[in-house]
Coordinates of C-alpha atoms in Angstrom, one line a residue:
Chain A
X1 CA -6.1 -13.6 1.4
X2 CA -8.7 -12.6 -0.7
X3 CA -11.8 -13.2 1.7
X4 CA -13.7 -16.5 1.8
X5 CA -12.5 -18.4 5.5
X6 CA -13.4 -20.4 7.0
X7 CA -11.9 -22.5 10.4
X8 CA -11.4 -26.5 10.3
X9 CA -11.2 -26.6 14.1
X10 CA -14.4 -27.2 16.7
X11 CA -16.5 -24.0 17.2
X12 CA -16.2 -22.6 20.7
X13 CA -18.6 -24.8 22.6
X14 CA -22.2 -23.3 23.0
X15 CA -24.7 -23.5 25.7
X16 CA -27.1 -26.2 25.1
X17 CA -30.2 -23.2 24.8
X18 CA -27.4 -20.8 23.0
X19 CA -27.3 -23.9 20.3
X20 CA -30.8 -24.7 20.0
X21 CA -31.4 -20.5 19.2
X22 CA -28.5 -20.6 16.7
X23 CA -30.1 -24.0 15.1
X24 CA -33.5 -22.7 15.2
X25 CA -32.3 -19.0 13.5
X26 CA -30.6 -20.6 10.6
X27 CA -33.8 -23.0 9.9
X28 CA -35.8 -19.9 9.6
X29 CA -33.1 -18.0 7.5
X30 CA -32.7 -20.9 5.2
X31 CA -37.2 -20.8 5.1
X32 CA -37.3 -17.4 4.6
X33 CA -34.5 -17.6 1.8
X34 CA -36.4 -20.4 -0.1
X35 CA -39.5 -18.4 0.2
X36 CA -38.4 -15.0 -0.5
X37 CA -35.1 -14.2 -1.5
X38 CA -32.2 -12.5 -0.1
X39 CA -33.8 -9.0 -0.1
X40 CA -36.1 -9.9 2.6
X41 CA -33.9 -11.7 5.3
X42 CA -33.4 -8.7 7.6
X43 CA -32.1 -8.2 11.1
X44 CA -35.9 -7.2 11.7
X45 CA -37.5 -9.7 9.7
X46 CA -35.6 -13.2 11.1
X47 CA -36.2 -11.8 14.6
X48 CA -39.9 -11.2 13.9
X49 CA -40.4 -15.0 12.4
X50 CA -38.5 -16.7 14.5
X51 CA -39.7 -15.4 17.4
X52 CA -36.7 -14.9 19.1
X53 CA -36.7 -11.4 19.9
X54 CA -34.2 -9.0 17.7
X55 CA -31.6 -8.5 21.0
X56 CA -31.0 -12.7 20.6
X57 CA -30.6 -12.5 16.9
X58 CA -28.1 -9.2 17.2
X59 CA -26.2 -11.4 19.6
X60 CA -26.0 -14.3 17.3
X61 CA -25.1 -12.4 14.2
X62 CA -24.3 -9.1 14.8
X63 CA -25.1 -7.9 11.3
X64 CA -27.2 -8.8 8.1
X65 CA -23.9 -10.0 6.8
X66 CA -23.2 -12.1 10.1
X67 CA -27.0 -14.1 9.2
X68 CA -25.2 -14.4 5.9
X69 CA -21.7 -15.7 7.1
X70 CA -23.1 -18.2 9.5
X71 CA -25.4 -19.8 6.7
X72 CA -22.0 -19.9 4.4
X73 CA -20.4 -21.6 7.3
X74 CA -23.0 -24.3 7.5
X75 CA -22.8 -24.7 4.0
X76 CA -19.2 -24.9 4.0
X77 CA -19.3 -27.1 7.2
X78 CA -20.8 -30.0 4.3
X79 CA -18.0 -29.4 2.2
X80 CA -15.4 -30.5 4.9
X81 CA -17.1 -33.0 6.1
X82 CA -17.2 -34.4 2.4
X83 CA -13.4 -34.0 2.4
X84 CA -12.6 -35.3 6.0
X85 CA -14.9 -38.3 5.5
X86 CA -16.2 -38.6 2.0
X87 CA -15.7 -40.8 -0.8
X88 CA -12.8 -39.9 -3.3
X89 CA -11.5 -38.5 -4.8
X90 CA -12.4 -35.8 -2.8
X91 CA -12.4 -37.8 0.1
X92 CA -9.3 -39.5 0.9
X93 CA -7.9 -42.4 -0.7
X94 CA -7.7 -40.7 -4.2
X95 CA -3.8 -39.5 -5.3
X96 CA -3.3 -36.1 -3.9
X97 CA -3.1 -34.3 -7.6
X98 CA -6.7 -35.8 -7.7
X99 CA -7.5 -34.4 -4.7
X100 CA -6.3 -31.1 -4.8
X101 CA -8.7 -30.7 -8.5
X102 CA -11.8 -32.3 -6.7
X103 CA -11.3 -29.8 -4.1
X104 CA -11.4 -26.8 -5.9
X105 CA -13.7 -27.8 -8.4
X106 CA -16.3 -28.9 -5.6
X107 CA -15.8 -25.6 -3.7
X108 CA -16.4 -23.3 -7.1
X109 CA -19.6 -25.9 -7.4
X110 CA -21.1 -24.8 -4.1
X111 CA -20.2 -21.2 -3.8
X112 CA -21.3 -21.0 -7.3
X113 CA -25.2 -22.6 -6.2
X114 CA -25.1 -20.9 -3.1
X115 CA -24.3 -17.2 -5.0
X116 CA -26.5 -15.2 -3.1
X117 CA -25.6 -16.4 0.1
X118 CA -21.7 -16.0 0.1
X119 CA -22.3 -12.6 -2.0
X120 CA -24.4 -11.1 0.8
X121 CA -22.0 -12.7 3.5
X122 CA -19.0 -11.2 1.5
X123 CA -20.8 -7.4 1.7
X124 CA -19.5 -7.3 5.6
X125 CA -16.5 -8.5 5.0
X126 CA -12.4 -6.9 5.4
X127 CA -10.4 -6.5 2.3
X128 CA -7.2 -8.1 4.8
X129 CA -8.0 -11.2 6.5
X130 CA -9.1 -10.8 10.3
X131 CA -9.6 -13.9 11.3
X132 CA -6.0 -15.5 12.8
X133 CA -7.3 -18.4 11.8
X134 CA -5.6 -20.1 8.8
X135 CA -8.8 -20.8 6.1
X136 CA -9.5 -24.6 6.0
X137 CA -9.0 -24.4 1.9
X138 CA -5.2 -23.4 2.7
X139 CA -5.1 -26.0 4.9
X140 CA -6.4 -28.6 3.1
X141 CA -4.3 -27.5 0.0
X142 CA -1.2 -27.6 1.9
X143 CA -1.9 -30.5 3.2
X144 CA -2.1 -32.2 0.0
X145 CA 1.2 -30.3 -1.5
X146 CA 3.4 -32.3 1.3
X147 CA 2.3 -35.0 -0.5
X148 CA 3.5 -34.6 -3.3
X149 CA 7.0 -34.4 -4.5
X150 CA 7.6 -30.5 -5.7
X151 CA 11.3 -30.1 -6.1
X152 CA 12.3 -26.9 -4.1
X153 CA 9.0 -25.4 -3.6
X154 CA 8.1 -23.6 -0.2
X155 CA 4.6 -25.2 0.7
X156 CA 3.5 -22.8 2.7
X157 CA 3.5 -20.3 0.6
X158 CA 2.2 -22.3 -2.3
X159 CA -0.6 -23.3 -0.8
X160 CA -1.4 -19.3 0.4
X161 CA -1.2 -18.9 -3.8
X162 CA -3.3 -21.6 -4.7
X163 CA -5.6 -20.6 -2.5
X164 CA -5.6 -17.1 -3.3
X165 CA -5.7 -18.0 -7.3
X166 CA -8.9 -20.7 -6.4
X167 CA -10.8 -18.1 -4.7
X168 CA -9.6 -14.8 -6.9
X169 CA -11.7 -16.0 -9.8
X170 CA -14.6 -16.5 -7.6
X171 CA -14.8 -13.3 -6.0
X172 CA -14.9 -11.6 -9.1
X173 CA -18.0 -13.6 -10.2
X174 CA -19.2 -13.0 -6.8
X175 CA -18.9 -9.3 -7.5
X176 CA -20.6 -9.1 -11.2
X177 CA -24.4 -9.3 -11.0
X178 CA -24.5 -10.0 -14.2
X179 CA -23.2 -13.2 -14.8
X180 CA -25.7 -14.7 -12.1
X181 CA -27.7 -16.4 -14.3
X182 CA -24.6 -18.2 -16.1
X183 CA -23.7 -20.0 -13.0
X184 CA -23.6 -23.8 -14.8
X185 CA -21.4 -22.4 -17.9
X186 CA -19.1 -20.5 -14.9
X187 CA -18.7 -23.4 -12.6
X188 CA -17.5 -25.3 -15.8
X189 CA -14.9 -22.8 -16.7
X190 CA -13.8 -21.9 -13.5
X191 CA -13.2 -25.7 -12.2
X192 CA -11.6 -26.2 -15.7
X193 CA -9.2 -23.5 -15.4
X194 CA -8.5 -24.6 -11.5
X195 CA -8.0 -28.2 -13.1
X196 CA -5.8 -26.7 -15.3
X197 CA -3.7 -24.4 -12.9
X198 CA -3.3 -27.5 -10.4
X199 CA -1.4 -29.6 -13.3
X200 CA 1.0 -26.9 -14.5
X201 CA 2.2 -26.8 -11.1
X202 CA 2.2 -30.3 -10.2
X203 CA 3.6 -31.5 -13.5
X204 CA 6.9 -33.1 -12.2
Chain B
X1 CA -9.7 -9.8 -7.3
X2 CA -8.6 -9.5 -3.9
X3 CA -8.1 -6.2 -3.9
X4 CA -4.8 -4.4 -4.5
X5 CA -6.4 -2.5 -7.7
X6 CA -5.1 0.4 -10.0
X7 CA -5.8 1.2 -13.5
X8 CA -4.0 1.6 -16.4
X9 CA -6.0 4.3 -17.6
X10 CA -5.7 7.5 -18.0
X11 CA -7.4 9.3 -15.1
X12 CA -10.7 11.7 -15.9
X13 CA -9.2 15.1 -17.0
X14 CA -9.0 17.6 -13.6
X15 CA -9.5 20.9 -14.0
X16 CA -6.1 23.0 -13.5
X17 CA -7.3 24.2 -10.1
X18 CA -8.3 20.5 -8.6
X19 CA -5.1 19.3 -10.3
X20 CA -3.0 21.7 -8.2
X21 CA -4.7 20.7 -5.3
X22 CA -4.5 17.3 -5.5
X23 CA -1.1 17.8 -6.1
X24 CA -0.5 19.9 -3.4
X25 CA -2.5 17.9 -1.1
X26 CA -0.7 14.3 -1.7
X27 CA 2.4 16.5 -1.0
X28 CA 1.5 17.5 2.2
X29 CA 0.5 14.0 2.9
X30 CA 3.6 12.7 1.9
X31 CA 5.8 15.2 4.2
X32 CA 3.1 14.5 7.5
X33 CA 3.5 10.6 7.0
X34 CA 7.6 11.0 6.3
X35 CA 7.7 13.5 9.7
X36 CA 4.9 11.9 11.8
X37 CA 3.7 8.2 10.7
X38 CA 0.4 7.4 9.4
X39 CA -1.5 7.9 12.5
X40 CA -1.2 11.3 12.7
X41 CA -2.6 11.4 9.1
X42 CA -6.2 12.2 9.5
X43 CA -8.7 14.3 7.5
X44 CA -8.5 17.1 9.7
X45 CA -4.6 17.2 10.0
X46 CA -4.5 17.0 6.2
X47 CA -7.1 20.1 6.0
X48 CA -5.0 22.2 8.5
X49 CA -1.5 21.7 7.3
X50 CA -2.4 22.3 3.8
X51 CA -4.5 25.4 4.5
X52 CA -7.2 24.0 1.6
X53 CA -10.2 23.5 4.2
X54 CA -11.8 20.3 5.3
X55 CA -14.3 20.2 2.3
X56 CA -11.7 20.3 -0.4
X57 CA -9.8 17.2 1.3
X58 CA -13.4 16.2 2.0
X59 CA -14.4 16.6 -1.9
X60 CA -11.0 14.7 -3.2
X61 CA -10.5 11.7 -1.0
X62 CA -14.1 10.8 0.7
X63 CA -12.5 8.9 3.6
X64 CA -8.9 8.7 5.6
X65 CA -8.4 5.6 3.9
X66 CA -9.1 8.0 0.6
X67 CA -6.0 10.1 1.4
X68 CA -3.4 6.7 1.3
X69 CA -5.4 5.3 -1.5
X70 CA -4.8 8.5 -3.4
X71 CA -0.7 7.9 -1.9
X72 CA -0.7 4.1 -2.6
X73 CA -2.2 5.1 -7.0
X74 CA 0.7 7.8 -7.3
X75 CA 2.9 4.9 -6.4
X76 CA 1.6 2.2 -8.5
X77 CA 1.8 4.9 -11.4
X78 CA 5.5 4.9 -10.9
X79 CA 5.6 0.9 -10.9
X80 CA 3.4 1.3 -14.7
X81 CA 5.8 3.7 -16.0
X82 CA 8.4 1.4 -15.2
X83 CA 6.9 -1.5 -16.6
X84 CA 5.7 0.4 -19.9
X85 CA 9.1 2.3 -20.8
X86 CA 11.8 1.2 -18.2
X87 CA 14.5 -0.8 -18.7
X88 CA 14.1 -4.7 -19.6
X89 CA 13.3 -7.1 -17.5
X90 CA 10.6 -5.1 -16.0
X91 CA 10.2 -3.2 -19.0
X92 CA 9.9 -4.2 -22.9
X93 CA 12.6 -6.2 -24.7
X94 CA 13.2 -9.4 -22.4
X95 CA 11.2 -12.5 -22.8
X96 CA 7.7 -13.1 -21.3
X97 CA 8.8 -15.2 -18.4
X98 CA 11.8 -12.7 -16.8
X99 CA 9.3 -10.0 -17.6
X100 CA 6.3 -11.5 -15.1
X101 CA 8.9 -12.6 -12.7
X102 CA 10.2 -9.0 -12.7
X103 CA 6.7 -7.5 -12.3
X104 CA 6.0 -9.6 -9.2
X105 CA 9.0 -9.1 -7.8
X106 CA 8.8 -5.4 -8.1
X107 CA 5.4 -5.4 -7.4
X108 CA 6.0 -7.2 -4.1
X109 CA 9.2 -5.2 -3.1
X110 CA 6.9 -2.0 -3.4
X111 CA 3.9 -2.8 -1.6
X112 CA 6.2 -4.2 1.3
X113 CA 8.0 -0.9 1.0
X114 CA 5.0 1.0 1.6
X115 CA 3.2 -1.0 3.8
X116 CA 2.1 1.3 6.0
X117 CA 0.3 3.4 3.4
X118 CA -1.1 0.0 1.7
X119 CA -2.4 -1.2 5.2
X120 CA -4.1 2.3 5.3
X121 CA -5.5 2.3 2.0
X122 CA -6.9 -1.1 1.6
X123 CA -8.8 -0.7 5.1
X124 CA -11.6 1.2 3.6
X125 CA -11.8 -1.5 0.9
X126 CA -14.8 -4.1 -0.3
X127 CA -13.2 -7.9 -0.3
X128 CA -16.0 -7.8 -3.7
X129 CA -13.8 -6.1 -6.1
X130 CA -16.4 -2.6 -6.4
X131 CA -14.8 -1.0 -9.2
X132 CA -15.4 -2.4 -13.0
X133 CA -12.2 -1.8 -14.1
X134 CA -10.0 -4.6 -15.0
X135 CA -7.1 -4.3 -12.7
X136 CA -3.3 -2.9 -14.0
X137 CA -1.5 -6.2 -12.9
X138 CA -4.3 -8.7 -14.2
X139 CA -3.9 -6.7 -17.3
X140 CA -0.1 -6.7 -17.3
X141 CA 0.1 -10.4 -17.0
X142 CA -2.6 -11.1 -19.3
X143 CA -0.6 -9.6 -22.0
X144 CA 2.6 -11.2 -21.2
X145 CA 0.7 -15.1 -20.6
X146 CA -0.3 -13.8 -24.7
X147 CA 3.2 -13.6 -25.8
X148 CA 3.6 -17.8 -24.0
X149 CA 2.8 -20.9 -25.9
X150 CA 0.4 -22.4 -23.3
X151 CA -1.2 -25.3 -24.4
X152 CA -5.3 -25.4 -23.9
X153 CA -4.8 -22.8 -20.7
X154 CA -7.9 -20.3 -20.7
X155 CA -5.3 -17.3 -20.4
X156 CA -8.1 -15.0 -19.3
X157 CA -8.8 -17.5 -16.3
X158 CA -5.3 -18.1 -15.9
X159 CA -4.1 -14.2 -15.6
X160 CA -7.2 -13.9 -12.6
X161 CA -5.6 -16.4 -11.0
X162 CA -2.3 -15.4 -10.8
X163 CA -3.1 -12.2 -10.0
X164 CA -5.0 -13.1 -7.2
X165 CA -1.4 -15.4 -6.7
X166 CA 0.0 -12.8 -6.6
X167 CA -1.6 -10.4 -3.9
X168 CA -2.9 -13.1 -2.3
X169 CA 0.4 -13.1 0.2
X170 CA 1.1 -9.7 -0.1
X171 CA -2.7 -9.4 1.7
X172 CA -1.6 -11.7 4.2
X173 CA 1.7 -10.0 5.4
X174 CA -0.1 -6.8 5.2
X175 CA -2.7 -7.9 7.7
X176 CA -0.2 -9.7 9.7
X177 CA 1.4 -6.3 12.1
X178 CA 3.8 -8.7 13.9
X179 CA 5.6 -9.1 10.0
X180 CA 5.9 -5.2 9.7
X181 CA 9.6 -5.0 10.4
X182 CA 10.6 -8.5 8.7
X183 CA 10.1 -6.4 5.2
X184 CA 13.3 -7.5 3.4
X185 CA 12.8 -11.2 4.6
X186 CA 9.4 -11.2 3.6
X187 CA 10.4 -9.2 0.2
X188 CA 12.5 -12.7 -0.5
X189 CA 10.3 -15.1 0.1
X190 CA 7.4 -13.5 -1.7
X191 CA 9.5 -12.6 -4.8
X192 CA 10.8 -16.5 -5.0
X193 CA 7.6 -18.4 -4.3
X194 CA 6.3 -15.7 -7.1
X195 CA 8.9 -16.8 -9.5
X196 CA 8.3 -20.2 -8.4
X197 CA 5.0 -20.5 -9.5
X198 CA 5.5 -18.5 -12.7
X199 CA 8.5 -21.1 -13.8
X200 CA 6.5 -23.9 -12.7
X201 CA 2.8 -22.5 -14.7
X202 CA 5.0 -21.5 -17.3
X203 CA 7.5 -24.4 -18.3
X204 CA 6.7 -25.8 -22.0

């Protein structure tokens, strides 16, 4: 798959002081973001400001990517919460056609205002998936498929395309530093042409 | 997108020398990986068989994963040659639909073919597409989606996303190892849920 996971099901559980580090790291990240910009939320720097010492923040993250990955992981934590719980239609109670094009349009919205974060999580990233976890946008995709009534199509493997074709497009804008500053005009296009992709297939 | 890439282009004129080389070294690369398995394929192994010294090989290919990226373009030339002046469906003269059902079939049947040397190659890969060349298939599909009537689809949009369709499950079985030796299984259900999707985007 072509990169962005992440897993629907609980985290490991933490140690209550393990938690309060993590919650406290991210805080400061997300500060020294809105103060500074990505450039300057470093290994070095987080472990400096948020007193934690830099073996604790290593241990958290790993790499400058990893500070990256778990702040795309909160972000995208929101984003099932709004599907699990919220109203529709990406919420449930919405026809799952409906669903399927809130979905993708509201996950090209936030990777789209969050660019700097999922690019910079992205940089430590495989090329092949590494995770044996299956990412919660296949999931969720799949989910809604078996809902619907697509005459001889295997699911599973639909929903691995869809997936692939909703995130495809969004890794290549990830990847092209140019079109940062378009962001509004690319979120339109891209949740256009998702909108667009989801009723070709669905058509019945 | 998600990062199976080659181009279309021509490659940068070589000098006659570095031309023989290369060619000499993808040979002996070829015959270590036929007699040995990929394994054995290192940077050293590859300067010691070929008598050519470890900075030539270092020079050409960078990295191991260099030496079965340089494998895995020679073989995606042979899949463009096809496509460009090979028989229809593949090639010219059928319509646009059996001709993008051919390429992903053929596409899939030779990445799953080579797997090994794919796995190998696309380890040293970004998951942000680096290079800013538009890649083969994208390109491929773009041309034949021109040659559709499809009403009010964003073909640009709609060619990245298949693409990305397209490899997205090829990715996934090639990061899967436990899938290595269900290749002509695999092979069938990629190639129909390919030419699933295709019929279903494509239908007027």
């Amino acid at each position: 798959m072509s990169g962005l996971q992440v897993s629907w099901g609980a985290p490991r559980p933490e140690r209550a002081d393990a938690a309060r580090n993590r919650a406290h790291l991210l805080a400061t990240a997300r500060d020294m973001l809105a103060e500074s910009g990505p450039d300057q939320l470093t290994m070095d720097a987080l472990a400096e400001r948020s007193g934690l010492g830099k073996g604790t923040v290593f241990r958290r993250f790993g790499t400058r990517a990893g500070i990256f990955q778990a702040l795309l992981d909160e972000i995208e934590r929101g984003l099932q919460e709004r599907v699990m719980s919220g109203p529709p239609p990406l919420g449930p109670g919405a026809p799952p056609v409906e669903r399927l094009i809130a979905y993708g349009r509201a996950r090209v919205r936030l990777l789209i205002e969050n660019t700097e974060i999922a690019r910079f999580a992205l940089d430590g990233r495989q090329p092949l998936p590494s995770s044996p976890q299956t990412p919660a946008s296949q999931m969720h995709i799949r989910m809604l498929l078996r809902q619907l009534s697509l005459d001889g199509a295997d699911l599973d493997l639909l929903a691995i395309q869809l997936t692939a074709a909703l995130d495809g497009p969004l890794l290549l804008y990830l990847s092209t530093d140019a079109l940062t500053n378009a962001g509004p005009q690319i979120e339109q296009s891209l949740g256009s042409a998702w909108q667009d992709l989801i009723e070709r297939v669905c058509r019945p």
